[in-house]
Short mmCIF file of C-alpha atoms in Angstrom, two decimals:
data_model
loop_
_atom_site.label_atom_id
_atom_site.label_comp_id
_atom_site.label_asym_id
_atom_site.label_seq_id
_atom_site.Cartn_x
_atom_site.Cartn_y
_atom_site.Cartn_z
CA UNK M 1 0.00 -0.02 -0.07
CA UNK M 2 1.65 3.29 -1.22
CA UNK M 3 0.49 6.51 -2.47
CA UNK M 4 3.80 7.68 -4.05
CA UNK M 5 5.82 5.61 -7.16
CA UNK M 6 9.16 7.10 -7.85
CA UNK M 7 9.21 5.61 -11.49
CA UNK M 8 12.70 5.92 -11.57
CA UNK M 9 13.75 2.76 -13.84
CA UNK M 10 17.56 4.07 -13.75
CA UNK M 11 17.83 5.07 -10.05
CA UNK M 12 21.00 4.67 -8.53
CA UNK M 13 20.78 2.75 -5.37
CA UNK M 14 21.39 4.47 -2.42
CA UNK M 15 22.98 3.88 0.62
CA UNK M 16 21.48 5.29 4.05
CA UNK M 17 21.66 5.70 7.30
CA UNK M 18 18.00 5.81 9.37
CA UNK M 19 18.98 7.13 12.85
CA UNK M 20 16.11 5.99 15.39
CA UNK M 21 14.93 3.33 12.78
CA UNK M 22 14.32 0.49 15.47
CA UNK M 23 11.50 3.02 16.96
CA UNK M 24 7.94 3.47 15.87
CA UNK M 25 8.08 5.62 12.56
CA UNK M 26 11.74 5.17 11.75
CA UNK M 27 10.93 1.04 11.99
CA UNK M 28 7.94 1.15 9.63
CA UNK M 29 10.40 3.34 7.05
CA UNK M 30 12.98 0.67 7.17
CA UNK M 31 10.97 -2.04 6.42
CA UNK M 32 9.19 0.08 3.58
CA UNK M 33 12.53 0.98 2.31
CA UNK M 34 14.15 -2.40 2.31
CA UNK M 35 11.15 -4.36 0.88
CA UNK M 36 10.68 -1.25 -2.06
CA UNK M 37 14.67 -0.77 -2.83
CA UNK M 38 16.03 -3.86 -1.86
CA UNK M 39 19.20 -3.14 -3.79
CA UNK M 40 19.83 -0.04 -1.35
CA UNK M 41 22.54 -0.54 1.62
CA UNK M 42 20.27 0.86 4.66
CA UNK M 43 22.22 0.87 8.16
CA UNK M 44 19.95 1.70 11.16
CA UNK M 45 21.59 3.80 13.91
CA UNK M 46 19.64 3.54 17.23
CA UNK M 47 20.34 3.88 21.01
CA UNK M 48 17.68 1.06 22.21
CA UNK M 49 15.83 3.49 24.47
CA UNK M 50 12.85 2.58 26.48
CA UNK M 51 11.03 3.50 23.17
CA UNK M 52 13.38 1.43 20.48
CA UNK M 53 12.91 -2.31 19.97
CA UNK M 54 15.40 -4.17 18.52
CA UNK M 55 13.00 -7.08 18.12
CA UNK M 56 10.80 -4.88 15.44
CA UNK M 57 13.70 -5.25 13.17
CA UNK M 58 14.49 -8.73 13.46
CA UNK M 59 12.58 -10.19 10.12
CA UNK M 60 15.59 -7.65 7.90
CA UNK M 61 18.47 -9.63 10.04
CA UNK M 62 19.09 -11.76 6.92
CA UNK M 63 18.90 -9.13 4.56
CA UNK M 64 21.91 -8.54 2.76
CA UNK M 65 22.14 -5.07 2.55
CA UNK M 66 20.60 -4.53 6.03
CA UNK M 67 23.04 -3.46 9.29
CA UNK M 68 22.02 -2.59 12.54
CA UNK M 69 24.15 -0.53 14.55
CA UNK M 70 23.51 0.37 18.59
CA UNK M 71 24.68 4.07 19.46
CA UNK M 72 23.82 7.18 19.87
CA UNK M 73 23.46 10.03 17.83
CA UNK M 74 25.18 12.35 20.03
CA UNK M 75 28.43 10.29 19.58
CA UNK M 76 30.45 11.83 16.79
CA UNK M 77 33.31 9.69 16.29
CA UNK M 78 30.68 6.78 16.05
CA UNK M 79 28.66 8.79 13.33
CA UNK M 80 31.70 9.85 11.48
CA UNK M 81 32.59 6.58 11.32
CA UNK M 82 29.81 4.91 9.90
CA UNK M 83 29.48 7.97 7.24
CA UNK M 84 32.85 6.85 6.21
CA UNK M 85 33.03 3.46 6.27
CA UNK M 86 29.68 2.66 4.62
CA UNK M 87 29.75 5.44 1.97
CA UNK M 88 26.39 6.80 3.26
CA UNK M 89 25.12 9.47 0.59
CA UNK M 90 21.63 9.86 2.28
CA UNK M 91 20.94 10.32 6.19
CA UNK M 92 17.35 10.05 7.40
CA UNK M 93 16.62 11.46 10.75
CA UNK M 94 14.00 10.01 13.05
CA UNK M 95 15.73 9.59 15.98
CA UNK M 96 14.07 12.14 18.66
CA UNK M 97 12.92 11.76 22.05
CA UNK M 98 8.94 12.35 21.09
CA UNK M 99 6.40 12.07 23.99
CA UNK M 100 5.05 15.44 24.97
CA UNK M 101 3.74 14.06 28.38
CA UNK M 102 7.46 12.44 29.04
CA UNK M 103 8.94 15.91 28.17
CA UNK M 104 6.91 17.51 30.84
CA UNK M 105 8.42 15.32 33.62
CA UNK M 106 11.74 15.39 32.14
CA UNK M 107 12.78 17.89 29.37
CA UNK M 108 16.77 17.41 29.46
CA UNK M 109 16.75 14.41 27.45
CA UNK M 110 14.70 16.02 24.73
CA UNK M 111 17.07 18.99 24.71
CA UNK M 112 20.08 16.77 24.65
CA UNK M 113 18.69 14.28 21.75
CA UNK M 114 16.45 16.39 19.80
CA UNK M 115 18.92 19.35 19.45
CA UNK M 116 22.18 18.11 20.43
CA UNK M 117 22.30 15.23 18.78
CA UNK M 118 20.53 16.55 15.52
CA UNK M 119 23.84 19.28 15.94
CA UNK M 120 26.29 16.43 16.12
CA UNK M 121 24.80 14.66 12.92
CA UNK M 122 24.60 17.87 10.91
CA UNK M 123 28.37 18.63 11.73
CA UNK M 124 29.36 14.76 10.69
CA UNK M 125 27.36 15.25 7.72
CA UNK M 126 28.79 18.58 6.37
CA UNK M 127 32.26 17.30 6.72
CA UNK M 128 31.10 14.06 5.11
CA UNK M 129 29.83 15.99 1.90
CA UNK M 130 33.07 18.40 2.05
CA UNK M 131 35.06 15.30 2.13
CA UNK M 132 33.13 13.62 -0.68
CA UNK M 133 33.57 16.91 -2.66
CA UNK M 134 30.17 17.71 -2.61
CA UNK M 135 27.86 15.29 -4.69
CA UNK M 136 24.75 16.66 -5.78
CA UNK M 137 23.09 13.40 -4.95
CA UNK M 138 23.67 13.30 -1.03
CA UNK M 139 20.61 14.26 1.02
CA UNK M 140 20.14 14.85 4.83
CA UNK M 141 16.26 14.24 5.47
CA UNK M 142 14.89 15.47 8.84
CA UNK M 143 11.70 14.09 9.98
CA UNK M 144 9.89 16.64 12.18
CA UNK M 145 6.29 17.32 13.54
CA UNK M 146 3.21 19.45 12.89
CA UNK M 147 3.75 20.36 16.92
CA UNK M 148 6.64 22.87 16.23
CA UNK M 149 3.65 25.07 14.80
CA UNK M 150 1.63 25.33 17.84
CA UNK M 151 -2.25 24.98 18.70
CA UNK M 152 -5.00 25.79 16.13
CA UNK M 153 -8.58 27.11 17.13
CA UNK M 154 -11.74 25.33 15.70
CA UNK M 155 -11.89 28.16 12.83
CA UNK M 156 -8.21 28.31 12.13
CA UNK M 157 -6.81 27.01 8.33
CA UNK M 158 -4.72 24.07 8.61
CA UNK M 159 -0.74 24.45 9.21
CA UNK M 160 1.29 25.27 6.05
CA UNK M 161 5.00 25.54 5.62
CA UNK M 162 4.84 29.23 6.26
CA UNK M 163 2.66 28.91 9.36
CA UNK M 164 5.10 30.55 12.22
CA UNK M 165 6.82 28.32 15.18
CA UNK M 166 4.73 28.74 18.29
CA UNK M 167 5.88 25.45 20.13
CA UNK M 168 3.84 24.92 23.26
CA UNK M 169 5.91 22.05 25.22
CA UNK M 170 9.33 21.22 25.67
CA UNK M 171 9.26 18.31 23.40
CA UNK M 172 7.94 20.70 20.24
CA UNK M 173 10.36 23.64 21.24
CA UNK M 174 12.98 21.16 20.81
CA UNK M 175 12.12 19.82 17.57
CA UNK M 176 11.50 23.71 16.52
CA UNK M 177 15.42 24.15 17.86
CA UNK M 178 16.09 20.87 15.09
CA UNK M 179 14.34 22.17 12.58
CA UNK M 180 15.98 25.75 12.74
CA UNK M 181 19.24 23.96 12.77
CA UNK M 182 18.51 22.09 9.51
CA UNK M 183 17.44 25.03 8.06
CA UNK M 184 19.98 27.20 9.16
CA UNK M 185 22.82 24.37 7.55
CA UNK M 186 21.28 24.66 4.47
CA UNK M 187 21.36 28.39 4.04
CA UNK M 188 25.17 29.04 5.73
CA UNK M 189 26.65 25.92 4.64
CA UNK M 190 24.85 24.37 1.42
CA UNK M 191 23.95 21.54 3.32
CA UNK M 192 21.42 19.06 1.10
CA UNK M 193 18.77 19.15 3.66
CA UNK M 194 14.72 18.53 3.62
CA UNK M 195 12.55 18.63 6.14
CA UNK M 196 9.12 16.65 6.53
CA UNK M 197 7.11 17.90 9.13
CA UNK M 198 4.01 15.45 9.79
CA UNK M 199 0.83 14.95 11.65
CA UNK M 200 0.06 12.17 14.26
CA UNK M 201 0.88 8.88 13.00
CA UNK M 202 -0.42 5.54 13.99
CA UNK M 203 -0.04 2.13 12.75
CA UNK M 204 2.10 -1.44 13.61
CA UNK M 205 4.68 -1.56 15.84
CA UNK M 206 3.53 1.69 17.99
CA UNK M 207 5.05 2.25 21.53
CA UNK M 208 2.12 1.73 24.01
CA UNK M 209 2.50 4.81 25.64
CA UNK M 210 0.85 6.77 22.66
CA UNK M 211 -2.69 7.43 22.37
CA UNK M 212 -4.04 4.67 19.94
CA UNK M 213 -1.76 1.42 20.97
CA UNK M 214 -2.41 2.36 24.70
CA UNK M 215 -6.54 2.43 23.96
CA UNK M 216 -6.02 -0.81 22.46
CA UNK M 217 -3.83 -2.59 25.01
CA UNK M 218 -6.06 -1.20 28.22
CA UNK M 219 -9.21 -2.11 26.19
CA UNK M 220 -7.85 -5.86 26.21
CA UNK M 221 -6.52 -5.87 29.60
CA UNK M 222 -9.81 -4.40 30.81
CA UNK M 223 -7.96 -1.31 31.83
CA UNK M 224 -9.28 2.46 32.16
CA UNK M 225 -8.80 4.48 28.93
CA UNK M 226 -7.55 7.72 29.98
CA UNK M 227 -9.07 10.55 28.08
CA UNK M 228 -7.33 14.08 28.84
CA UNK M 229 -9.79 17.01 29.77
CA UNK M 230 -12.74 17.06 27.99
CA UNK M 231 -11.41 14.83 25.06
CA UNK M 232 -12.65 17.54 22.53
CA UNK M 233 -8.30 18.08 21.20
CA UNK M 234 -8.60 17.22 17.47
CA UNK M 235 -5.60 15.51 15.75
CA UNK M 236 -5.07 15.22 12.19
CA UNK M 237 -4.17 11.31 11.98
CA UNK M 238 -1.50 10.23 9.48
CA UNK M 239 -1.15 6.26 8.92
CA UNK M 240 2.52 5.40 9.02
CA UNK M 241 2.68 3.65 5.74
CA UNK M 242 1.67 6.69 4.07
CA UNK M 243 4.17 8.71 6.02
CA UNK M 244 6.93 6.62 4.33
CA UNK M 245 6.14 6.93 1.10
CA UNK M 246 6.27 10.81 1.53
CA UNK M 247 9.39 10.43 2.79
CA UNK M 248 10.08 8.80 0.07
CA UNK M 249 8.82 11.36 -2.52
CA UNK M 250 10.66 13.88 -1.00
CA UNK M 251 13.95 12.00 -1.03
CA UNK M 252 13.45 11.32 -4.68
CA UNK M 253 11.67 14.60 -6.14
CA UNK M 254 12.17 16.88 -3.26
CA UNK M 255 13.55 20.31 -3.79
CA UNK M 256 16.95 20.69 -1.50
CA UNK M 257 16.43 23.21 1.46
CA UNK M 258 12.71 23.00 1.39
CA UNK M 259 9.78 21.54 3.80
CA UNK M 260 7.04 19.66 3.28
CA UNK M 261 4.35 19.34 5.58
CA UNK M 262 2.41 15.64 5.50
CA UNK M 263 -1.07 15.10 6.85
CA UNK M 264 -3.40 12.51 6.47
CA UNK M 265 -6.67 14.54 5.86
CA UNK M 266 -8.16 13.20 8.89
CA UNK M 267 -9.07 15.39 11.69
CA UNK M 268 -10.79 13.32 14.69
CA UNK M 269 -11.55 14.72 18.22
CA UNK M 270 -9.51 12.56 20.55
CA UNK M 271 -12.95 11.30 22.31
CA UNK M 272 -14.13 10.16 18.66
CA UNK M 273 -11.13 8.16 18.12
CA UNK M 274 -11.28 6.54 21.52
CA UNK M 275 -15.04 5.57 20.54
CA UNK M 276 -13.93 4.25 17.04
CA UNK M 277 -11.33 2.16 18.94
CA UNK M 278 -14.07 0.77 21.37
CA UNK M 279 -16.29 -0.10 18.28
CA UNK M 280 -13.67 -2.13 16.46
CA UNK M 281 -12.33 -3.80 19.51
CA UNK M 282 -15.93 -5.03 19.83
CA UNK M 283 -16.35 -5.87 16.59
CA UNK M 284 -13.07 -8.08 16.32
CA UNK M 285 -12.58 -8.96 19.89
CA UNK M 286 -14.48 -11.67 20.93
CA UNK M 287 -13.02 -12.17 24.29
CA UNK M 288 -12.93 -8.50 26.32
CA UNK M 289 -12.72 -8.51 29.54
CA UNK M 290 -15.29 -5.52 29.51
CA UNK M 291 -17.86 -4.87 27.07
CA UNK M 292 -18.65 -3.08 25.49
CA UNK M 293 -15.17 -1.14 25.71
CA UNK M 294 -16.86 2.23 26.14
CA UNK M 295 -17.03 1.45 29.65
CA UNK M 296 -13.77 1.94 30.48
CA UNK M 297 -13.63 5.43 29.40
CA UNK M 298 -12.65 7.90 32.06
CA UNK M 299 -11.65 11.22 31.58
CA UNK M 300 -8.72 12.34 33.77
CA UNK M 301 -6.89 15.95 34.38
CA UNK M 302 -5.65 17.43 31.38
CA UNK M 303 -2.31 17.49 30.35
CA UNK M 304 -0.25 21.34 30.85
CA UNK M 305 -0.37 23.24 27.79
CA UNK M 306 -2.51 20.63 25.70
CA UNK M 307 -2.66 22.09 22.09
CA UNK M 308 -6.48 22.57 21.27
CA UNK M 309 -6.14 21.60 17.78
CA UNK M 310 -3.54 20.31 14.85
CA UNK M 311 -4.14 19.98 11.10
CA UNK M 312 -1.79 19.71 8.58
CA UNK M 313 -2.31 21.46 4.57
CA UNK M 314 -0.36 19.01 2.64
CA UNK M 315 -0.65 20.70 -0.69
CA UNK M 316 2.72 22.01 -1.65
CA UNK M 317 3.87 17.98 -1.19
CA UNK M 318 0.73 16.83 -3.32
CA UNK M 319 1.17 19.56 -5.94
CA UNK M 320 4.88 19.51 -6.26
CA UNK M 321 5.84 16.00 -6.01
CA UNK M 322 2.73 14.26 -6.63
CA UNK M 323 2.00 12.25 -3.17
CA UNK M 324 -1.43 11.80 -1.76
CA UNK M 325 -2.36 9.84 1.46
CA UNK M 326 -3.89 6.73 0.50
CA UNK M 327 -5.25 5.63 3.72
CA UNK M 328 -8.67 7.08 5.47
CA UNK M 329 -8.63 6.61 9.27
CA UNK M 330 -11.43 4.11 9.67
CA UNK M 331 -9.48 2.26 6.97
CA UNK M 332 -5.75 2.25 9.17
CA UNK M 333 -7.53 1.95 12.64
CA UNK M 334 -9.09 -1.11 11.28
CA UNK M 335 -5.65 -2.05 10.08
CA UNK M 336 -3.77 -1.06 13.25
CA UNK M 337 -6.30 -2.87 15.39
CA UNK M 338 -5.74 -5.93 14.00
CA UNK M 339 -2.32 -6.04 14.23
CA UNK M 340 -2.26 -5.33 17.86
CA UNK M 341 -4.70 -8.13 18.13
CA UNK M 342 -2.34 -10.74 16.28
CA UNK M 343 0.53 -9.35 17.67
CA UNK M 344 0.79 -9.61 21.63
CA UNK M 345 4.05 -11.31 21.72
CA UNK M 346 5.38 -7.78 20.59
CA UNK M 347 3.71 -5.61 22.89
CA UNK M 348 3.08 -7.20 25.86
CA UNK M 349 7.01 -7.54 26.92
CA UNK M 350 7.19 -3.68 26.81
CA UNK M 351 4.87 -3.27 29.60
CA UNK M 352 7.43 -3.47 32.30
CA UNK M 353 7.89 -2.13 35.83
CA UNK M 354 9.58 1.12 34.28
CA UNK M 355 6.53 1.81 31.86
CA UNK M 356 4.07 0.91 34.95
CA UNK M 357 6.15 3.48 37.09
CA UNK M 358 5.75 5.93 34.32
CA UNK M 359 1.91 5.48 33.28
CA UNK M 360 0.80 5.76 36.97
CA UNK M 361 2.80 8.83 37.26
CA UNK M 362 1.07 10.39 34.52
CA UNK M 363 -2.38 8.90 34.72
CA UNK M 364 -2.57 9.02 38.69
#
């Protein structure tokens, strides 16, 4: 399932580093790329923090062009060595601390990974480009978020690439900082960079702390479904496979120095999304401990600084590069629920005591 075709029969094989490739979106991208472009070299660099799962990539271990390296993006000597020994021409940067709740509890890690880590990669790639005499096909692609734009009212137009940055959490502020660094490295040093700002992703391999997997797993376990505030916060939901194909389009057809917004055209209130998940679970999971699952919905104290609405205008990406989202939120949620029902062996080990302690702290 894809919403972009490169249409390049004489396409030169690429050699990629994917940072954060054992995380949710990064791992989906790695699977997507290895399947679509099997002759490309793909090196994953991931520190395997709590949200990185090596098992997610296990199916690729026998792939002749895949390599996994456990390491920190702030480790400059390691990054330099990988760029050189693997003759990398493309760096796709997913690695990030990404959960707003965790950024409120401990912002330090977000500044280190999202700002300092991005700076380290940019400096290393800049030197790598210079030593290779600035090849025109090199790319540094930075994956960012719509949260850098702040919050929308119900009547505001969707975020575009020219929307001013107004981040409202330590997470979004740290991502805004990394975006600015990437842009500056293009304009100051001529670095071959591109940026995508995406809306909320969902799909397979999603860590349980995020809204959709949290609701799926809690329904299966008969636990409360915590909904912040009045549940009227609105998000634009993007199926992760569509996000992967959008990055594919940008890497092949995007203009160096440009930013492209990626959205799913699926604005849904949080409480409505929870009801949709409950309906799917009621239909697809015959042995739920609590039925109907809607009985588990519980309203909890709102998150500090909780943005009211996000919405993405993807017109630039669609008109300039020919990409469109292919999965509706109804289709994507069904695929996601079916995956979580079939892969208890993947998500159940993630419910560690550390995760449970974090969960109690956030939703107590």
